[in-house]
Structure formats: structure tokens, C-alpha cells
mmCIF file of C-alpha atoms in Angstrom:
data_model
loop_
_atom_site.group_PDB
_atom_site.id
_atom_site.type_symbol
_atom_site.label_atom_id
_atom_site.label_comp_id
_atom_site.label_asym_id
_atom_site.label_seq_id
_atom_site.Cartn_x
_atom_site.Cartn_y
_atom_site.Cartn_z
ATOM 1 C CA MET A 1 39.840 10.042 -28.549
ATOM 2 C CA LEU A 2 37.608 12.789 -27.268
ATOM 3 C CA ARG A 3 39.133 15.044 -24.658
ATOM 4 C CA HIS A 4 37.326 15.257 -21.372
ATOM 5 C CA GLU A 5 37.472 17.448 -18.331
ATOM 6 C CA PHE A 6 39.936 16.337 -15.649
ATOM 7 C CA GLN A 7 38.112 15.308 -12.472
ATOM 8 C CA PRO A 8 40.528 14.909 -9.554
ATOM 9 C CA GLY A 9 37.809 13.574 -7.225
ATOM 10 C CA ARG A 10 37.460 10.484 -9.394
ATOM 11 C CA LEU A 11 41.223 10.063 -9.398
ATOM 12 C CA ILE A 12 41.272 10.013 -5.593
ATOM 13 C CA VAL A 13 38.443 7.461 -5.443
ATOM 14 C CA GLY A 14 40.334 5.310 -7.931
ATOM 15 C CA VAL A 15 43.505 5.423 -5.850
ATOM 16 C CA PHE A 16 41.670 4.386 -2.683
ATOM 17 C CA LEU A 17 39.754 1.620 -4.479
ATOM 18 C CA THR A 18 43.048 0.349 -5.902
ATOM 19 C CA ALA A 19 44.560 0.346 -2.408
ATOM 20 C CA ALA A 20 41.595 -1.668 -1.118
ATOM 21 C CA GLY A 21 41.986 -4.118 -3.989
ATOM 22 C CA ILE A 22 45.698 -4.502 -3.275
ATOM 23 C CA ALA A 23 44.938 -5.163 0.393
ATOM 24 C CA TYR A 24 42.515 -7.959 -0.492
ATOM 25 C CA ALA A 25 44.785 -9.331 -3.240
ATOM 26 C CA GLY A 26 47.663 -9.560 -0.765
ATOM 27 C CA ASP A 27 45.390 -11.405 1.617
ATOM 28 C CA ALA A 28 44.239 -13.784 -1.108
ATOM 29 C CA GLY A 29 47.841 -14.381 -2.170
ATOM 30 C CA GLY A 30 48.882 -15.233 1.376
ATOM 31 C CA LEU A 31 51.301 -12.321 1.762
ATOM 32 C CA TRP A 32 49.451 -10.873 4.765
ATOM 33 C CA THR A 33 46.141 -11.110 6.578
ATOM 34 C CA THR A 34 43.465 -8.479 5.982
ATOM 35 C CA GLU A 35 40.331 -8.450 8.109
ATOM 36 C CA TRP A 36 37.080 -8.006 6.207
ATOM 37 C CA PHE A 37 36.306 -4.708 7.951
ATOM 38 C CA ALA A 38 39.761 -3.163 7.492
ATOM 39 C CA VAL A 39 38.896 -1.579 4.158
ATOM 40 C CA ILE A 40 35.842 0.289 5.462
ATOM 41 C CA PRO A 41 37.852 3.163 7.045
ATOM 42 C CA VAL A 42 40.026 3.375 3.938
ATOM 43 C CA MET A 43 36.971 3.755 1.725
ATOM 44 C CA VAL A 44 35.272 6.262 4.043
ATOM 45 C CA VAL A 45 38.384 8.458 4.066
ATOM 46 C CA GLY A 46 38.754 8.088 0.301
ATOM 47 C CA LEU A 47 35.162 9.052 -0.395
ATOM 48 C CA PHE A 48 35.391 12.005 1.997
ATOM 49 C CA LEU A 49 38.577 13.297 0.354
ATOM 50 C CA ALA A 50 37.082 12.804 -3.098
ATOM 51 C CA GLY A 51 33.990 14.771 -2.101
ATOM 52 C CA VAL A 52 36.041 17.635 -0.721
ATOM 53 C CA THR A 53 38.246 17.636 -3.803
ATOM 54 C CA ALA A 54 35.254 17.605 -6.149
ATOM 55 C CA ALA A 55 33.629 20.496 -4.271
ATOM 56 C CA LEU A 56 36.813 22.546 -4.380
ATOM 57 C CA THR A 57 37.321 21.800 -8.061
ATOM 58 C CA ARG A 58 33.771 22.846 -8.865
ATOM 59 C CA ALA A 59 34.111 26.064 -6.863
ATOM 60 C CA ILE A 60 37.382 26.945 -8.569
ATOM 61 C CA ARG A 61 36.018 26.238 -12.037
ATOM 62 C CA ARG A 62 32.819 28.164 -11.354
ATOM 63 C CA ARG A 63 34.821 31.151 -10.143
ATOM 64 C CA ARG A 64 37.047 31.118 -13.222
ATOM 65 C CA ARG A 65 34.036 31.013 -15.567
ATOM 66 C CA ALA A 66 32.206 33.882 -13.837
ATOM 67 C CA PRO A 67 32.032 36.925 -16.115
ATOM 68 C CA GLU A 68 33.756 40.018 -14.829
ATOM 69 C CA ASN A 69 31.575 43.126 -14.637
#
């Protein structure tokens, strides 16, 4: 398997998408009731946090790669 660069922003999006899926699966299974619009704030927060994390990761990696003069 080829090694790839760790991208924490994608990890955060995956966690929030999984949480949204669990919310709808619980509703479909009859464990609780989830309104159709309840996942929208969860996804907005998840995408915002992923964007911030990706920007910070890129800035940190760019700074580490900068040649010292």
C-alpha cells in the first residue's frame, strides 16, 4: 500500500458525516426521532472545522518546508 500524507481535515469531515449517518440510522431503526433539518447545523460546523484544520495544517507544513536562509 502506498503511503499518503495525513490530512486531518478529511478526518474531521468523516467524523461529522458518520455522526449524521448514525443520527439518520437511529431514526430509521426507530430508536429516536431525527428531523430532516437537524443534520444541517452538524454538517455546517463539521465543514467549518475541517476548513480551519486544513488551513492550519497547510500553513504548518508550508512553514516547515521553507528553506532557512
